[in-house]
Short mmCIF file of C-alpha atoms in Angstrom, two decimals:
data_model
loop_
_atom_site.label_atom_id
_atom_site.label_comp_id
_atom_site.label_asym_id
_atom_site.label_seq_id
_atom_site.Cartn_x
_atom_site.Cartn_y
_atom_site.Cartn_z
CA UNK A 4 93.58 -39.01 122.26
CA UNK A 5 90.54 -37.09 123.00
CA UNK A 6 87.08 -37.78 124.38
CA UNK A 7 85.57 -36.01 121.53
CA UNK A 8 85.57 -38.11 118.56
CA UNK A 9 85.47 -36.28 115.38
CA UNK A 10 85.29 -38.20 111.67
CA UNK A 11 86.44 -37.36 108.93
CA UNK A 12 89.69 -36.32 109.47
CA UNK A 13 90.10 -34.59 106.58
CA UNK A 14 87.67 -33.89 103.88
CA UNK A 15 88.01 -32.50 100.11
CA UNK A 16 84.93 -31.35 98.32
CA UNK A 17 84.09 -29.31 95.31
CA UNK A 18 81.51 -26.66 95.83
CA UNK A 19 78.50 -28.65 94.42
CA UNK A 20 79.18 -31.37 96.77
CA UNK A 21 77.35 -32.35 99.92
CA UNK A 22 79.17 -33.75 102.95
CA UNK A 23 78.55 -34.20 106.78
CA UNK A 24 81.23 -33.85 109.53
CA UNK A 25 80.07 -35.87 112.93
CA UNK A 26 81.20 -35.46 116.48
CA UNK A 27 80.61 -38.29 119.23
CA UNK A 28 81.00 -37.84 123.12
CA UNK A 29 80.24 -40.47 125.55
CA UNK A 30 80.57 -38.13 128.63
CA UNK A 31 77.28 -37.17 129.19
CA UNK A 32 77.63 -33.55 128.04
CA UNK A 33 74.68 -32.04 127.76
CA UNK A 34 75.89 -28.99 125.36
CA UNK A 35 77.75 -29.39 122.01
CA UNK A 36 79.52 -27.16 119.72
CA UNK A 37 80.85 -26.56 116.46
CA UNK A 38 83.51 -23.93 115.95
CA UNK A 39 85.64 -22.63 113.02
CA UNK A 40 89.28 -22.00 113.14
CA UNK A 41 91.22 -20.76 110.30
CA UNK A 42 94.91 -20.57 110.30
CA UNK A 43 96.66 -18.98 113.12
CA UNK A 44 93.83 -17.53 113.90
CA UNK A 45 91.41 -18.52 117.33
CA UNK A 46 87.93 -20.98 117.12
CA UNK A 47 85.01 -18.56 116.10
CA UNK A 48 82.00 -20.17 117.62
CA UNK A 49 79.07 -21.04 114.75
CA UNK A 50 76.50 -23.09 116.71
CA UNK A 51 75.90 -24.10 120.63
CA UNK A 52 73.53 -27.21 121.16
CA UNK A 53 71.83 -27.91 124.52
CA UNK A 54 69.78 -30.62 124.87
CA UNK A 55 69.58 -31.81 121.48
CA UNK A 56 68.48 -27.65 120.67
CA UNK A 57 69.93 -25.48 118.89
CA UNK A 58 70.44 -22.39 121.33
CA UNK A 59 72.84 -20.50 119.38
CA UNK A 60 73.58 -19.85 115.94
CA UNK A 61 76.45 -17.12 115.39
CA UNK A 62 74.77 -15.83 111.89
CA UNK A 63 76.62 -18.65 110.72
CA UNK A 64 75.52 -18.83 106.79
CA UNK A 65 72.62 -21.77 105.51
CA UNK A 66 75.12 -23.73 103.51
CA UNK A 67 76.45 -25.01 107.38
CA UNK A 68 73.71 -26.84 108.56
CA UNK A 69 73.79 -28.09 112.13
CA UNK A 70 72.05 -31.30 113.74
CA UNK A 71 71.63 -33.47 117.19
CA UNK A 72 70.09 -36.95 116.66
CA UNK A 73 70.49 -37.28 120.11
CA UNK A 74 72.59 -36.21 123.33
CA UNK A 75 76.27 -37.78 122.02
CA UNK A 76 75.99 -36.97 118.33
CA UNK A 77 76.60 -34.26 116.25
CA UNK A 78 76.54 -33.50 112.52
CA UNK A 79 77.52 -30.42 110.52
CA UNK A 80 75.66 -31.18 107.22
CA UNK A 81 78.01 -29.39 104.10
CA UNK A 82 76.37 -28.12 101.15
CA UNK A 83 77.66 -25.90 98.04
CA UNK A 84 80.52 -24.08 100.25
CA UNK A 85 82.87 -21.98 99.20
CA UNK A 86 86.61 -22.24 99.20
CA UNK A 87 87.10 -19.79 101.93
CA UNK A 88 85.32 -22.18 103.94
CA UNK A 89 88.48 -24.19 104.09
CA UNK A 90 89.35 -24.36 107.74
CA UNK A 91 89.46 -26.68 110.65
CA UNK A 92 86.03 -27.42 112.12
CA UNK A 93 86.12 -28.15 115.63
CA UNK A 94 83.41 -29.88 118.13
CA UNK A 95 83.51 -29.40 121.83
CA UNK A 96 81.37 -30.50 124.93
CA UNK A 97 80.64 -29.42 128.32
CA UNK A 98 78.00 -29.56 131.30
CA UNK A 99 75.17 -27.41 130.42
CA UNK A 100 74.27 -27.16 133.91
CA UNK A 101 77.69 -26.07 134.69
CA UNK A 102 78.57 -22.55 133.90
CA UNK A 103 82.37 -23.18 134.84
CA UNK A 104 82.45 -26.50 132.68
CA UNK A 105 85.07 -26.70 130.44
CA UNK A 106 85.00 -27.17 126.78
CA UNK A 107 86.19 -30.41 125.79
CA UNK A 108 87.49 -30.50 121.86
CA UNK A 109 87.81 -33.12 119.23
CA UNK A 110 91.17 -33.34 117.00
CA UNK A 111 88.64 -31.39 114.33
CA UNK A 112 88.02 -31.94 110.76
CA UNK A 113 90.49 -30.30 108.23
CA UNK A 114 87.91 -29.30 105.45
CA UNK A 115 89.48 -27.70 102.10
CA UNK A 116 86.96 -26.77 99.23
CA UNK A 117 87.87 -26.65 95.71
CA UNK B 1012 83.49 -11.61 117.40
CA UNK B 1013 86.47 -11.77 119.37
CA UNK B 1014 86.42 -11.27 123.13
CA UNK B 1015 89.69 -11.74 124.05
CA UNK B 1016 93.26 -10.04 122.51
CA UNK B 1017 96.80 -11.28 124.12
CA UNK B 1018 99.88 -10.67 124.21
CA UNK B 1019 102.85 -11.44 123.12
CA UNK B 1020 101.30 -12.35 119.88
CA UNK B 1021 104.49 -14.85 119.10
CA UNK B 1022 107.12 -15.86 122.33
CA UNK B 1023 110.63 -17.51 121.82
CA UNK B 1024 112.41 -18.88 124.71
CA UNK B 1025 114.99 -21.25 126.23
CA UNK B 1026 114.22 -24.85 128.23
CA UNK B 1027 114.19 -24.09 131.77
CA UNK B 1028 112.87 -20.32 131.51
CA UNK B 1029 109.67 -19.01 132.42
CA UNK B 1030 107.17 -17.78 130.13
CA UNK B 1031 103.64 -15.30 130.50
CA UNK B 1032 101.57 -14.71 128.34
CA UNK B 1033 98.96 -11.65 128.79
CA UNK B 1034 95.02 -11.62 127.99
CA UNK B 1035 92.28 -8.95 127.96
CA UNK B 1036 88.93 -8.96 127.62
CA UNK B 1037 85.81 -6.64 127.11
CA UNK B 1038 82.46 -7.71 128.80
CA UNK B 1039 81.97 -8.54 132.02
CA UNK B 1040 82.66 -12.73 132.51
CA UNK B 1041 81.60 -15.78 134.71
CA UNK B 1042 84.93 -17.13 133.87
CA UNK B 1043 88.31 -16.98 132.05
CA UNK B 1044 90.09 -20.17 130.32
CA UNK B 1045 93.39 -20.79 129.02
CA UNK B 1046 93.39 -23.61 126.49
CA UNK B 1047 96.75 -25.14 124.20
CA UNK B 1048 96.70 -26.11 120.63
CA UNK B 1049 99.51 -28.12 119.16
CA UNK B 1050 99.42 -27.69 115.73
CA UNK B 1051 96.68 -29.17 113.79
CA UNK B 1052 95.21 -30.87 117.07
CA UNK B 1053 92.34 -30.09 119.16
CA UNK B 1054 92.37 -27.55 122.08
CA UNK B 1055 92.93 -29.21 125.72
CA UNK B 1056 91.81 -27.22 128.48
CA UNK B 1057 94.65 -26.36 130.85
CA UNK B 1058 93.02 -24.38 133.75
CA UNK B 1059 89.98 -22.15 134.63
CA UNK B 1060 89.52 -19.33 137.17
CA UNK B 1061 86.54 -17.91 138.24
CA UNK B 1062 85.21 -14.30 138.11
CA UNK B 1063 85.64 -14.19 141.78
CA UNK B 1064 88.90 -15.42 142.17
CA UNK B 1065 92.47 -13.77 141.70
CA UNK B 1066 94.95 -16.39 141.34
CA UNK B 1067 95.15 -20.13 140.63
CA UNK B 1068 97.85 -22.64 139.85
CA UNK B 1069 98.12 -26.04 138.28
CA UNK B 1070 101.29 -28.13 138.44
CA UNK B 1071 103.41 -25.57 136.61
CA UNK B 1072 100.69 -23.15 135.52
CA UNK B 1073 99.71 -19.71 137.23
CA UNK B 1074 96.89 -17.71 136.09
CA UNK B 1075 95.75 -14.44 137.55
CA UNK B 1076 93.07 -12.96 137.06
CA UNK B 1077 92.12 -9.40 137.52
CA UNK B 1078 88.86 -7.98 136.79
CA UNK B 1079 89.12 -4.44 137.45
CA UNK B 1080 91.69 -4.46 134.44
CA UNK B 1081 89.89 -7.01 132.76
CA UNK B 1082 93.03 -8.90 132.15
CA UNK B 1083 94.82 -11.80 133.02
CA UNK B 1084 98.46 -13.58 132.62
CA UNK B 1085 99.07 -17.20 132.42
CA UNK B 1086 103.18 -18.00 133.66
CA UNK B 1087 104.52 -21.53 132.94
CA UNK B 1088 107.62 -21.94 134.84
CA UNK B 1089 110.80 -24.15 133.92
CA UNK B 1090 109.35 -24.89 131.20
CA UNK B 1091 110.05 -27.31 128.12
CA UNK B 1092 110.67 -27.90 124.58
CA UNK B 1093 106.81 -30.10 124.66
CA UNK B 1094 105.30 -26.72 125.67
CA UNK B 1095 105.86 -25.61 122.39
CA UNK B 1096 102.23 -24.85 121.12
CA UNK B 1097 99.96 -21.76 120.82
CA UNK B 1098 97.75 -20.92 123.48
CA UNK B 1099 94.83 -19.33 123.99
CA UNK B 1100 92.48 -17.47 126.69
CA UNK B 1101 88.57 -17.59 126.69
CA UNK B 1102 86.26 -15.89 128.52
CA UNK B 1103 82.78 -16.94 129.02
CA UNK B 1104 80.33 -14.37 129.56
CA UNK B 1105 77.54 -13.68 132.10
CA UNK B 1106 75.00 -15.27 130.06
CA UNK B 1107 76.62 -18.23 129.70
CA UNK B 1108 77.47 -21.06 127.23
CA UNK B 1109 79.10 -18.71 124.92
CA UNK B 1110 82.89 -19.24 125.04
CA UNK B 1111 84.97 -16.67 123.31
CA UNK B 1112 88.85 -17.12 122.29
CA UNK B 1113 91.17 -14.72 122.19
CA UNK B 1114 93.69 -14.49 119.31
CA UNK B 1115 96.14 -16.66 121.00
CA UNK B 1116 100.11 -16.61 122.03
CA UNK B 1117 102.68 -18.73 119.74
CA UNK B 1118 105.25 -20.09 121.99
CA UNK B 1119 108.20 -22.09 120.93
CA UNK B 1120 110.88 -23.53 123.29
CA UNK B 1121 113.64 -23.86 122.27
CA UNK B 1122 115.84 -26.86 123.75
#
């Protein structure tokens, strides 16, 4: 078990759908991520939160659309993707005031598209 | 974009022996991280050294760290068939917040 909660834990959609992944942490993290990880391959970082801001966005396309109601949530809103979008989305915390502060992960969300 | 490459990309071994893995990186870094992924799971952080340090251990974990090479190994000694997972370095760079994995070492044990 992790402290990173992430729900679903799997997801099917078509490519007209719209879905939302969510992450929860309850360890006061003050930055949050969402990263990408196809198979055998390593996480490629889309989005860094701190704060409830977005501070960085990887060129990551529109359809993924990121949000932080507030300093233990955070959604990855879903909308007309494509199936080489299937992958395992992960979410990780840390101490934004820490530069040494490790990233903590969630089991992930196993997204396929059809 | 990928910061880090390792090596070997795949490692088979025996209960008991001792395996390293290898890690290089481009930019200059505030730290390097070696995380393990069972498969399908999240990644769990195993140990971080700092740009200013050359060697660390954990239980049995050594890293080393060197940045003149811009490299680093990661040894797990006597190890066992639950080590069997992939593993991966990141490196974190002087600006901060922006952790990049390298493309990660397979290792099975074999009991």
């Amino acid at each position: 078990d992790t402290e990173v909660t992430q729900t679903p834990k799997h997801l099917v959609m078509g490519m007209t759908n719209k879905k939302s992944l969510k992450c929860e942490q309850h360890m006061g993290h003050r930055a949050m991520y969402w990263y990408k990880q196809k198979a055998k391959k390593p996480p490629e970082l889309m989005f860094v939160y701190s704060y409830e801001k977005l501070s960085i966005n990887e060129s990551v396309p529109s359809r993924f659309s990121p949000e932080c109601p507030n300093s233990s949530l955070l959604n990855l809103h879903l909308h007309a993707l494509q199936p080489e979008d299937s992958a395992l989305y992960l979410c990780a915390s840390s101490h934004w005031q820490d530069p040494n502060s490790p990233l903590h992960f969630g089991n992930g969300t196993r997204l396929t598209v059809t | 974009s990928q910061q880090g490459e390792e090596d070997p990309q795949a490692l088979s071994i025996q209960e008991g022996e001792n395996a390293t893995m290898n890690c290089s990186y481009k930019t200059s870094i505030n730290n390097l991280q070696w995380y393990r992924q069972n498969s399908g799971r999240g990644l769990v952080h195993l140990i971080l050294i700092r740009s200013n340090e050359r060697e660390k251990h954990s239980g049995r974990l050594r890293v080393t760290l060197d940045t003149s090479k811009k490299s680093s190994s990661l040894l797990i000694t006597a190890s066992r068939a639950a080590d069997t997972a992939s593993y991966f370095c990141a490196t974190e760079g002087t600006g901060g917040f922006k952790t990049i994995f390298g493309a990660g070492t397979r290792l099975f044990v074999k009991a």
